[in-house]
Short mmCIF file of C-alpha atoms and ligand atoms in Angstrom, two decimals:
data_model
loop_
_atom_site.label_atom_id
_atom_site.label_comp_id
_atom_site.label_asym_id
_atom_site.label_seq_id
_atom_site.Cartn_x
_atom_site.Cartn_y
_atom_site.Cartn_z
CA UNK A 1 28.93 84.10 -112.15
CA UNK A 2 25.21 84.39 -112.18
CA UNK A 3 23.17 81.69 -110.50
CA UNK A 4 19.95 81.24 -112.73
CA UNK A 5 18.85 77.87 -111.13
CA UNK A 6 18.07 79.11 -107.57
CA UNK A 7 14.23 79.01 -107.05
CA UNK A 8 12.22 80.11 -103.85
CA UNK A 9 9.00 80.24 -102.93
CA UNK A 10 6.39 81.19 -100.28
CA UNK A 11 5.93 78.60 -97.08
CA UNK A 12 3.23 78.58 -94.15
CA UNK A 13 5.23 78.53 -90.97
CA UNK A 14 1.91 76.41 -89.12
CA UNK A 15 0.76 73.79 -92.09
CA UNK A 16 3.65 74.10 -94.06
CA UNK A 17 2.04 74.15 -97.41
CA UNK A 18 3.70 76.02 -100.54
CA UNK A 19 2.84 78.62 -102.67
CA UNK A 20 3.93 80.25 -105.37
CA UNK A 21 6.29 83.38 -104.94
CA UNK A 22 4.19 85.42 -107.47
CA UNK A 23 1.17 84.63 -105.31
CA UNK A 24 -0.58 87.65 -103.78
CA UNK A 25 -0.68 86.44 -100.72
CA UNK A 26 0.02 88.05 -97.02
CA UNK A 27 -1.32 85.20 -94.91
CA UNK A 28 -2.20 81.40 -95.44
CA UNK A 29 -4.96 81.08 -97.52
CA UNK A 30 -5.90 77.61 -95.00
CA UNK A 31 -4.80 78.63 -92.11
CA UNK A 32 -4.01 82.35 -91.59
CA UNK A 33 -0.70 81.34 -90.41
CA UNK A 34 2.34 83.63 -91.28
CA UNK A 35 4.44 82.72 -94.49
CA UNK A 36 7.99 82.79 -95.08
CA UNK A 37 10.25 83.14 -97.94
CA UNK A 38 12.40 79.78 -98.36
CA UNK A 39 15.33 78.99 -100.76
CA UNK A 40 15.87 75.82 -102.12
CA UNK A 41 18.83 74.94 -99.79
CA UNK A 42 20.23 71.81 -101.75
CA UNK A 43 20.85 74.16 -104.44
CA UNK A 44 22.24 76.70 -102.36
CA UNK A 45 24.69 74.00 -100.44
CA UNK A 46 26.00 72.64 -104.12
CA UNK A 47 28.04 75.75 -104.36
CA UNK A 48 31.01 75.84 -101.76
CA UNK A 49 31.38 78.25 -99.25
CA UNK A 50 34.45 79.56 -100.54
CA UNK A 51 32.69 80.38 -104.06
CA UNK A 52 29.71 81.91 -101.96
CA UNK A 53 32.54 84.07 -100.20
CA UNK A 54 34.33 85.26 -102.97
CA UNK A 55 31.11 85.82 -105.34
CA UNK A 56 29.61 88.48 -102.37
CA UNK A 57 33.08 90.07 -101.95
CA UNK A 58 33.54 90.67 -105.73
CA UNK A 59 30.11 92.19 -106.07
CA UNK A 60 31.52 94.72 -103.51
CA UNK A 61 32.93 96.68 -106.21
CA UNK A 62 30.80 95.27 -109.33
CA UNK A 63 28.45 97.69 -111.05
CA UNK A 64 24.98 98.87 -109.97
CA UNK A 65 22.67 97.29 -108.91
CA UNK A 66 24.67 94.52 -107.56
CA UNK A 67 27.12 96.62 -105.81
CA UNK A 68 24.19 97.15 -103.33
CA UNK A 69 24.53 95.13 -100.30
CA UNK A 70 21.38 93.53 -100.67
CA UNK A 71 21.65 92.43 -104.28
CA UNK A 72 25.25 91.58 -104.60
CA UNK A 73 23.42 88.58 -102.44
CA UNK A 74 20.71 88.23 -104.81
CA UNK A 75 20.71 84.74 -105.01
CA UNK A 76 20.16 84.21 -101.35
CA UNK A 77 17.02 87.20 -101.45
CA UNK A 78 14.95 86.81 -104.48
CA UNK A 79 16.50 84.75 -107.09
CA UNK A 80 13.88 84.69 -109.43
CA UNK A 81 13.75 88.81 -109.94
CA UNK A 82 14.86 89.92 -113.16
CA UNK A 83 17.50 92.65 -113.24
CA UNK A 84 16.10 95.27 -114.88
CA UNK A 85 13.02 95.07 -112.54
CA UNK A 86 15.41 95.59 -109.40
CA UNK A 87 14.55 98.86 -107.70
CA UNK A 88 17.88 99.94 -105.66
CA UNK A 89 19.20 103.01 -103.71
CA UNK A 90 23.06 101.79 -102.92
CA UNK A 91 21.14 99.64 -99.51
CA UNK A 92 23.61 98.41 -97.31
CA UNK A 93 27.44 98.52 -97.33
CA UNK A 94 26.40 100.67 -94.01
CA UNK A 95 29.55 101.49 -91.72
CA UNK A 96 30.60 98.51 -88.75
CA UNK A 97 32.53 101.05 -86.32
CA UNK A 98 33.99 99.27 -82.89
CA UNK A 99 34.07 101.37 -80.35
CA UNK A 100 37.09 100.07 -78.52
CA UNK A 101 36.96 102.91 -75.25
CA UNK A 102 33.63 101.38 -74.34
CA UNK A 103 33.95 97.62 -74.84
CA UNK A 104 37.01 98.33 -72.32
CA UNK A 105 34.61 99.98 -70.10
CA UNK A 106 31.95 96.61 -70.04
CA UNK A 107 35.13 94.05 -70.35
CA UNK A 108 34.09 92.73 -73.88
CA UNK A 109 36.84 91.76 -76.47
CA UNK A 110 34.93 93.76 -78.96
CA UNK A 111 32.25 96.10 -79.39
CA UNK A 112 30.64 96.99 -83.09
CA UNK A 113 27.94 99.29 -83.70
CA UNK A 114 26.30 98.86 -87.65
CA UNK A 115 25.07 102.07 -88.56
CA UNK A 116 22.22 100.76 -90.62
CA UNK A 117 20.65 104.13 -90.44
CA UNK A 118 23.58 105.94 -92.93
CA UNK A 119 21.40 104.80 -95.65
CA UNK A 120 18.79 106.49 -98.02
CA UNK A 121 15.82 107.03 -95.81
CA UNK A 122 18.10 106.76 -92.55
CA UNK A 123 17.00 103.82 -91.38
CA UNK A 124 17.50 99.55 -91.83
CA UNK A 125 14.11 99.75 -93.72
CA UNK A 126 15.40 100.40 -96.62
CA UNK A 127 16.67 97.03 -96.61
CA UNK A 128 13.75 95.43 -96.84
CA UNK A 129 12.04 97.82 -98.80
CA UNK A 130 14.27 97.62 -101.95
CA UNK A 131 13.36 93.44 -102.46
CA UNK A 132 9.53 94.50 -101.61
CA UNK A 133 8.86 97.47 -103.80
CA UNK A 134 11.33 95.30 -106.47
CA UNK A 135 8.81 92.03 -106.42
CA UNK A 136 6.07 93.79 -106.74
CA UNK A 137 7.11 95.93 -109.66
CA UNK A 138 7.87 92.15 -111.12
CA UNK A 139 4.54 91.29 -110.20
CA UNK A 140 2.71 94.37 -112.14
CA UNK A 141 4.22 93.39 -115.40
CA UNK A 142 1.88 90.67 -115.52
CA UNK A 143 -0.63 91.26 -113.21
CA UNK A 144 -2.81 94.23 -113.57
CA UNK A 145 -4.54 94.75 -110.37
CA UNK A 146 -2.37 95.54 -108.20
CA UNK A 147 -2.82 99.41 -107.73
CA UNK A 148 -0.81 100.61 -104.89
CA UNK A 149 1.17 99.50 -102.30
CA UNK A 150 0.61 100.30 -98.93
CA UNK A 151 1.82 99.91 -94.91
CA UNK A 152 0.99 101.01 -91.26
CA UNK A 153 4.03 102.74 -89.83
CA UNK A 154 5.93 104.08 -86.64
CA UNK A 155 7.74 106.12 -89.57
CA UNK A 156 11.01 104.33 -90.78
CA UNK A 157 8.67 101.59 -92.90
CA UNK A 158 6.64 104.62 -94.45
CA UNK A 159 9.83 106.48 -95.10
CA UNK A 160 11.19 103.59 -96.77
CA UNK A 161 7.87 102.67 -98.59
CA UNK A 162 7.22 106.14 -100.01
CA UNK A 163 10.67 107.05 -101.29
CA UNK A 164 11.12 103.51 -103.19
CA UNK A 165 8.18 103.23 -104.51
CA UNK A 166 8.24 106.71 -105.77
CA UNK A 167 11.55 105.43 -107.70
CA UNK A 168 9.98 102.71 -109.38
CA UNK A 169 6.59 105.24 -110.05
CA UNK A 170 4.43 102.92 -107.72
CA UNK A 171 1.36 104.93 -106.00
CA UNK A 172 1.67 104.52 -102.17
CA UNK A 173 -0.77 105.06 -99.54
CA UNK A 174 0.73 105.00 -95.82
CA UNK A 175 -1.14 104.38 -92.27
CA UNK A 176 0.66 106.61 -89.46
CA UNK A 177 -0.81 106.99 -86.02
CA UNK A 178 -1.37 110.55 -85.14
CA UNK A 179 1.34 112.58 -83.46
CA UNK A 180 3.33 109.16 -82.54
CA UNK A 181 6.32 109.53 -85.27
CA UNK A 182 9.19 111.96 -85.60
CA UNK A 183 8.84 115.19 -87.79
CA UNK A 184 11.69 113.75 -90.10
CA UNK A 185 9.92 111.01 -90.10
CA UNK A 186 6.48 112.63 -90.93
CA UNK A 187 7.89 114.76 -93.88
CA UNK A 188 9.83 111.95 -95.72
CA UNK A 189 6.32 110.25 -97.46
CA UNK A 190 5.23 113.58 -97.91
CA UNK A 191 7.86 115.03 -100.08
CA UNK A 192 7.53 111.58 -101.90
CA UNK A 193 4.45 112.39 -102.52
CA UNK A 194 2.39 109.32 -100.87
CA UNK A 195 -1.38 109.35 -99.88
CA UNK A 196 -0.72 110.07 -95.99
CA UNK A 197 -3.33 108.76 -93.68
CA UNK A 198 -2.70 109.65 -90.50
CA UNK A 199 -5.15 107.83 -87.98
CA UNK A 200 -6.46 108.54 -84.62
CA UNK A 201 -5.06 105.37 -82.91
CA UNK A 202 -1.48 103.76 -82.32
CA UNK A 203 0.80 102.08 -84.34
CA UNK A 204 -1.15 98.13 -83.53
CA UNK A 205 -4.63 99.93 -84.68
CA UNK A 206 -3.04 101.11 -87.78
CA UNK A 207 -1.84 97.76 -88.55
CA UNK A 208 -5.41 96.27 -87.82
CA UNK A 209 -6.87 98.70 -90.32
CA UNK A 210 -3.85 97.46 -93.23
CA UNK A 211 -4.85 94.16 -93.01
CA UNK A 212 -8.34 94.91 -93.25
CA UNK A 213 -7.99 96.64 -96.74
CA UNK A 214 -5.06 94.96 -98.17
CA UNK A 215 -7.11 91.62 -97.66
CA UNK A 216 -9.69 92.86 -99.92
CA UNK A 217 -8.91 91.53 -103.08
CA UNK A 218 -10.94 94.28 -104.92
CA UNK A 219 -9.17 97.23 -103.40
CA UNK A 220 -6.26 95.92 -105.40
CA UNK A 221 -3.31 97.27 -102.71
CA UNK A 222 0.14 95.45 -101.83
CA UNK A 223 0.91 95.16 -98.01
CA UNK A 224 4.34 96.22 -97.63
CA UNK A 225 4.39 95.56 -93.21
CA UNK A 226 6.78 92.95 -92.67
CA UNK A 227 4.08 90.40 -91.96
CA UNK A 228 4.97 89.80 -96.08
CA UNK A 229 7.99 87.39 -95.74
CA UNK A 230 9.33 89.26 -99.06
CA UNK A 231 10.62 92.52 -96.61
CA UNK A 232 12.63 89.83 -94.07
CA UNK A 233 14.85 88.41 -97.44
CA UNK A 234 15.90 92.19 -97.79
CA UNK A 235 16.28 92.36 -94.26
CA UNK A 236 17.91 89.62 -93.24
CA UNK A 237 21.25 90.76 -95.20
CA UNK A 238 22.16 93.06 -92.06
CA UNK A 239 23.64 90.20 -90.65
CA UNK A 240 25.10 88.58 -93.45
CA UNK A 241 26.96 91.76 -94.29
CA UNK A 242 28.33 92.11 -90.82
CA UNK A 243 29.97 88.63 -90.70
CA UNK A 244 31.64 89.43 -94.38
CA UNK A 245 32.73 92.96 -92.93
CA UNK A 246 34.56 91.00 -90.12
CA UNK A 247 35.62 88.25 -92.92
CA UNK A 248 33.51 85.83 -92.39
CA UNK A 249 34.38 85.37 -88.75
CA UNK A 250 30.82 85.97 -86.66
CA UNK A 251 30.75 87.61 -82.94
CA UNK A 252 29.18 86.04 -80.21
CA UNK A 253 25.88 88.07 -79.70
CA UNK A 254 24.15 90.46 -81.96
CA UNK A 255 21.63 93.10 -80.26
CA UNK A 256 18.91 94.44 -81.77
CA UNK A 257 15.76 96.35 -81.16
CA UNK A 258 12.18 94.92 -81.58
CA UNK A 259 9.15 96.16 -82.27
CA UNK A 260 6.71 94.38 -84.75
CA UNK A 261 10.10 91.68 -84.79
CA UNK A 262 10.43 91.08 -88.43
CA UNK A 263 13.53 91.96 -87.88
CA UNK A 264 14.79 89.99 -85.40
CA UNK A 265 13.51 86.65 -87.10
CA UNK A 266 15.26 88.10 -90.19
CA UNK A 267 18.53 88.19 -88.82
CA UNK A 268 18.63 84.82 -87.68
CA UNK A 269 17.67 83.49 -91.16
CA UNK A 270 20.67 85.58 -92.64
CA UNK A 271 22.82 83.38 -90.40
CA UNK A 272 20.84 80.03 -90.91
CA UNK A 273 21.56 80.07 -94.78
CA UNK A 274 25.26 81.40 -93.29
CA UNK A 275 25.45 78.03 -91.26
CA UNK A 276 23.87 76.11 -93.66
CA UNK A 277 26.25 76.55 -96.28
CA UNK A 278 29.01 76.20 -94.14
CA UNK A 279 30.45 80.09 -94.08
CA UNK A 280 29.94 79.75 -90.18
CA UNK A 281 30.13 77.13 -87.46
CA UNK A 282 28.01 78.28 -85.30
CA UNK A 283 24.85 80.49 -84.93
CA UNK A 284 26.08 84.07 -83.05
CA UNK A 285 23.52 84.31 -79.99
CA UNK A 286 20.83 87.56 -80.54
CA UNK A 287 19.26 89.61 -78.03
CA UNK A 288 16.28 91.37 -78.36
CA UNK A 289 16.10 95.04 -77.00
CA UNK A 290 12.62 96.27 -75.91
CA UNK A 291 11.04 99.35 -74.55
CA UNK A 292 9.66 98.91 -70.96
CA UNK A 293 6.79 100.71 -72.04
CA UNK A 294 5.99 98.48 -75.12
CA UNK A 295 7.69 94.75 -73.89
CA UNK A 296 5.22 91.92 -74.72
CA UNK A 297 8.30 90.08 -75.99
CA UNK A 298 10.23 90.46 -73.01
CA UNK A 299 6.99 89.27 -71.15
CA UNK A 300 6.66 86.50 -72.77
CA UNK A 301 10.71 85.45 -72.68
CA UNK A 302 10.19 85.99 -68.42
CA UNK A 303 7.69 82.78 -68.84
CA UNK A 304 9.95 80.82 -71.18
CA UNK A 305 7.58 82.01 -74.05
CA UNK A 306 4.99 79.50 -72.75
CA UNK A 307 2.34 82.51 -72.89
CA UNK A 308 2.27 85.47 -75.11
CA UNK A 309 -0.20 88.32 -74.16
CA UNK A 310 -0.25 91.68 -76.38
CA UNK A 311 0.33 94.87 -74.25
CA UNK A 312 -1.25 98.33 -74.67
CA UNK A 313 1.70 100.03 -75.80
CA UNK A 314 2.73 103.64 -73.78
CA UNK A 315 4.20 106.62 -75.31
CA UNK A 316 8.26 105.88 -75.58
CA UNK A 317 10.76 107.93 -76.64
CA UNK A 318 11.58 104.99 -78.48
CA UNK A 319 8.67 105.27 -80.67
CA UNK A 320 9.35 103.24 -83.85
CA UNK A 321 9.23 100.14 -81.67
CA UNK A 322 6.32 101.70 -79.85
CA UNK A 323 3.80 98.29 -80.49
CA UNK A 324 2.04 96.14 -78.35
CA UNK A 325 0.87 93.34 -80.57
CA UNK A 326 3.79 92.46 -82.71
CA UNK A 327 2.94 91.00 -85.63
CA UNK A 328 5.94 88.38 -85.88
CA UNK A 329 6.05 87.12 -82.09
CA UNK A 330 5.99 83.71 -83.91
CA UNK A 331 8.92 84.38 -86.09
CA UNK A 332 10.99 85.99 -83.01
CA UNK A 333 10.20 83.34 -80.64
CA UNK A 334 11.19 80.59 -83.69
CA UNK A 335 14.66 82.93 -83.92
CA UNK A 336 15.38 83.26 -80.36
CA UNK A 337 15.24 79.46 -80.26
CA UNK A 338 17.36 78.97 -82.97
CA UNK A 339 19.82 81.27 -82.16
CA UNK A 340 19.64 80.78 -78.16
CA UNK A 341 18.27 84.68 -77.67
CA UNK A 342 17.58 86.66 -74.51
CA UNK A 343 15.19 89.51 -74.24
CA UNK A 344 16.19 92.51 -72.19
CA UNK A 345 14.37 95.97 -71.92
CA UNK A 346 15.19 99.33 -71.15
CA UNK A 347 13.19 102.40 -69.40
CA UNK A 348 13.12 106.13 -71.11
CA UNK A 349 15.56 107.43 -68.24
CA UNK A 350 18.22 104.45 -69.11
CA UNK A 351 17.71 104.87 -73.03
CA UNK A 352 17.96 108.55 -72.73
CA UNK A 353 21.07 108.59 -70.67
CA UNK A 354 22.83 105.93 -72.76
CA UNK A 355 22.15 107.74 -75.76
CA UNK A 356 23.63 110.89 -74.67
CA UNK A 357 26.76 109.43 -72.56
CA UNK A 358 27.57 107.19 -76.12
CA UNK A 359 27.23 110.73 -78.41
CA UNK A 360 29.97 112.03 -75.96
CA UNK A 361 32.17 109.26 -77.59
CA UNK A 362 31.29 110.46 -81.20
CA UNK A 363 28.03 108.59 -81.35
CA UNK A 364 24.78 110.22 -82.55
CA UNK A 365 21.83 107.63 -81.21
CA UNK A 366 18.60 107.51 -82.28
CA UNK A 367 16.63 106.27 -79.14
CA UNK A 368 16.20 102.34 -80.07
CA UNK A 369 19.41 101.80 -80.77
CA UNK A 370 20.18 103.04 -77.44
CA UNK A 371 17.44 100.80 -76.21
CA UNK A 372 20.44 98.00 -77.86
CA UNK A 373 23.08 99.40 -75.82
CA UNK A 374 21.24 99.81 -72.16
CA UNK A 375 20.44 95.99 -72.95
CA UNK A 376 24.06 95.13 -73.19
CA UNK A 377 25.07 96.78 -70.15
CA UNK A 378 22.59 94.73 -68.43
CA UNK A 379 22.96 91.63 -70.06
CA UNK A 380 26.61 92.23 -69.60
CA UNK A 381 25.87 93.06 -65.87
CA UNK A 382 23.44 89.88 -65.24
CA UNK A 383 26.65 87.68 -66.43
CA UNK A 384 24.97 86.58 -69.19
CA UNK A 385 27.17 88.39 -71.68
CA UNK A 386 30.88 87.34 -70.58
CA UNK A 387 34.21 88.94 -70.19
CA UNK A 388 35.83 88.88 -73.50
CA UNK A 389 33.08 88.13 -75.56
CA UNK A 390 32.37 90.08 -78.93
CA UNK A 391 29.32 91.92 -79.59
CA UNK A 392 27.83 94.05 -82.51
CA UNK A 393 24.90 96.44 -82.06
CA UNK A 394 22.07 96.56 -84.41
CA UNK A 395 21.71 100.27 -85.11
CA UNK A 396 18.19 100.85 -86.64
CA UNK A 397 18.15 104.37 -87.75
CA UNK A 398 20.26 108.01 -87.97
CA UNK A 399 20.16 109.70 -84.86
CA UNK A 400 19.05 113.16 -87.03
CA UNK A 401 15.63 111.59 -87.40
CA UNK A 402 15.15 112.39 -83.80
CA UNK A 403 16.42 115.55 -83.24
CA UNK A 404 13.29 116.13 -80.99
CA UNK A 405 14.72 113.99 -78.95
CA UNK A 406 18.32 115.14 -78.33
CA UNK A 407 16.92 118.79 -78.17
CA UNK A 408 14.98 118.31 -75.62
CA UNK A 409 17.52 115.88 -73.50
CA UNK A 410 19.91 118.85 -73.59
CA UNK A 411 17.20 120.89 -72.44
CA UNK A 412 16.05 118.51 -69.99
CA UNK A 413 13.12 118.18 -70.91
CA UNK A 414 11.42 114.48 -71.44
CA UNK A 415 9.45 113.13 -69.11
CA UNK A 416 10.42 110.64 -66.88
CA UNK A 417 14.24 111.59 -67.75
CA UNK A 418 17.11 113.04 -65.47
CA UNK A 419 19.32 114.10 -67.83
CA UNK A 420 23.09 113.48 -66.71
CA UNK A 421 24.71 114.67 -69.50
CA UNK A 422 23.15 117.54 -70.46
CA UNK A 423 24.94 120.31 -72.47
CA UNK A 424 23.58 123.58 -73.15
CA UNK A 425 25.30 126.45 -75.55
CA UNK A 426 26.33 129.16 -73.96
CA UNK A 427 24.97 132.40 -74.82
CA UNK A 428 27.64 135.49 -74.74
CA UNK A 429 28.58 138.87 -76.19
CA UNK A 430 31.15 138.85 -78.87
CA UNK A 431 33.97 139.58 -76.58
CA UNK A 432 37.68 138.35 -77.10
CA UNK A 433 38.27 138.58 -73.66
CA UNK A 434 35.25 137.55 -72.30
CA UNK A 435 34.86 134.33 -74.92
CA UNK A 436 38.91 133.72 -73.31
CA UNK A 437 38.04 133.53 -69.84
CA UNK A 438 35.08 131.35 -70.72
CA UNK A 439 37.23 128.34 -72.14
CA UNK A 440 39.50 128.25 -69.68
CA UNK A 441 36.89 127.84 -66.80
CA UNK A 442 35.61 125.03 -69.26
CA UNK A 443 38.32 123.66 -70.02
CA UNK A 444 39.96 122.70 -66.38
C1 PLP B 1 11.31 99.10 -87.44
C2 PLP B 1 12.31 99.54 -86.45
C3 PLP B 1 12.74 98.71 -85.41
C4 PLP B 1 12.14 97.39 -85.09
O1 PLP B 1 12.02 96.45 -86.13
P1 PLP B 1 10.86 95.36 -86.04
O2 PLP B 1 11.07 94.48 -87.20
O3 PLP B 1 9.56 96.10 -86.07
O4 PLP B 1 11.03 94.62 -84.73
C5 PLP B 1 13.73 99.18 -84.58
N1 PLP B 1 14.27 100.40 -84.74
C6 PLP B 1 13.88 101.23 -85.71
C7 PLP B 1 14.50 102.57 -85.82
C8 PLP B 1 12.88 100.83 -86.60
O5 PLP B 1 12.48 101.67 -87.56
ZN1 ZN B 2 -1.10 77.40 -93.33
#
């Protein structure tokens, strides 16, 4: 089954006016206003759920690329891309673990953690990244001036950027602000071989400088920040996929961490088309996890959203949602309405500490997705998460991007962090006896 009908194009989210999806567009022409993808629904709805159900299960063991967990839901992404123009890495299909010992712990029926980061590049990026870098490879078979694609980056979007479009032999140039990204981070676009620019300013001032040269029309470069609507239809299959990895049922909160909050606005549409066609009843609630040194969203959600001022972002261990001027606050505040969301944020000593105290349960947690978890234990503290209710945690990238980070916990050595949990080797002769007495002092 192969749905050829299914159409979508681009839509201002102010004036509402339509454009083409082959449009090279990354803002309203009239208005500046941000676009989204949209799907024509009535098409969508004439297939019934149980069809939509068992096409996406099939495709779970189908051939390549539709085994991928974004394209086995092709029709709901990008329907018009042809196959042989899809650019995929095996996205998605990323682990749901529960994590029973701790959901005891907080009183909550159920406790998932999506490892979005056991992907490709290590991080959820990639599931934007394969619909982006696909379109526009669509796009250069008939239009010739398109010459590179390009984003700013706190590291996972440049990661993701450089090794797709390296796949599909697409030049890449990427914006990183200088000394604020993770080594793993920094060598990924490297060894892909992208144009690295790396800019004496923060993550919001490499975004200003993007926009500035991707909306000249003569430079001839693709945006690829998740301002372009076409990264949230990649990305917005995270939450799709969870909901058919618990069969279709859907928890009662998702949390996630926010940055630049495509993401965030791209989960809820995952569940909107979910609703929509009738695979759920009801819209799971989302939180949004920020920094407390980067937390214009949770600002703004303090005052009911009725103001939104950017912040100056400060140095956070949680550094790929290190931004003070997200891009999307219009899509989040749209989801978090939708989807009846909370904002909650977390400090470098809580992130730090929850990090290391889940790793001692098998975890491995890259700092925002322990941002995630310190807002469920107080969300789950303020009452607002209840006894018995079912949560799954947005996991955003591998914890072995940021072994800076974990190094220098167990060394106790990041600022503004008391380390609880620290655990140091420890450094002996190699003597039987010695080594003997050792492990039993540690072990009673
Ligand atoms: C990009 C990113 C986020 C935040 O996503 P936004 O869409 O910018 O809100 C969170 N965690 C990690 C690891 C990321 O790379
Ligand atoms: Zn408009």
């Amino acid at each position: 089954m192969y749905h050829k009908n299914l159409q979508a194009h681009l839509e201002c989210m102010e004036c509402h006016t339509k454009y083409d999806i082959t449009e090279v567009i990354f803002r309203c022409p009239k208005c500046n206003g941000l676009l989204d993808v949209r799907h024509n629904l009535e098409a969508i709805k004439k297939i019934p759920a149980n069809q939509w159900k068992e096409l996406f299960d099939q495709r779970l063991l189908t051939e390549f690329p539709f085994s991928s967990g974004v394209w086995g839901k092709k029709e709901w992404v990008l329907p018009q891309l042809k196959k042989e123009n899809i650019v995929s890495m095996g996205e998605g299909h990323t682990p749901l673990i529960p994590l029973p010992k701790y959901a005891k712990e907080l009183h909550l029926s159920e406790l998932w953690i999506k490892q979005c980061g056991v992907s490709h590049t290590g991080s959820f990026k990639d599931l934007g990244m394969t619909v982006l870098v696909s379109h526009v490879k669509q796009l250069m078979e008939t239009n010739n001036s398109i010459k590179a694609i390009s984003c700013a980056s706190t590291g996972d979007t440049s990661a993701a950027l450089a090794a797709y479009a390296a796949y599909a032999n697409i030049p890449v140039i990427i914006f990183l602000p200088q000394n604020k990204i993770s080594l793993a981070q920094l060598i990924q676009p490297i060894s892909n071989g992208a144009i690295v620019l790396s800019l004496e300013t923060d993550f919001d001032g490499c975004m200003q400088i993007v926009q500035e040269i991707t909306s000249d029309k003569e430079m001839g470069i693709y945006l690829a920040n998740s301002m372009n609507p076409l990264r949230i239809e990649g990305q917005k299959t995270v939450g799709i996929e969870v909901i058919q990895q618990l069969r279709w049922n859907s928890p009662d909160w998702f949390i996630i961490p926010g940055g630049n909050l495509g993401n965030v606005s791209a989960l809820v549409e995952g569940f909107v088309l979910l609703k929509e066609t009738g695979i759920i009843d009801s819209i799971p609630r989302v939180a949004v996890a920020q920094s407390s040194k980067a937390n214009p969203l949770y600002k703004s959600f303090l005052n009911q959203f009725k103001t939104f001022e950017p912040v100056k972002a400060q140095t956070t261990l949680a550094s790929a949602i290190q931004i003070g001027n997200p891009v999307s606050f219009k899509r989040a505040k749209r989801a978090l309405e939708i989807s009846r969301g909370v904002v909650e944020e977390a400090t470098e000593d809580e992130l730090a500490n929850m990090a290391a105290y889940l790793d001692r349960m098998g975890m491995f947690l890259d700092p925002h997705t322990a941002v995630a978890m310190v807002a469920l234990q107080k969300l789950k503290n303020k009452d607002i998460i209840k006894n018995n209710e079912s949560v799954v945690i947005i996991s955003t990238a591998h914890g072995l991007k940021f072994t800076e980070f974990k190094v220098n916990y167990h060394k106790n050595q990041l600022n503004e962090v008391q380390a609880k949990y620290a655990n140091s080797p420890i450094i002996l002769p190699p003597d039987s006896e010695k080594i003997k007495e050792i492990i039993r002092q540690k072990l009673l």
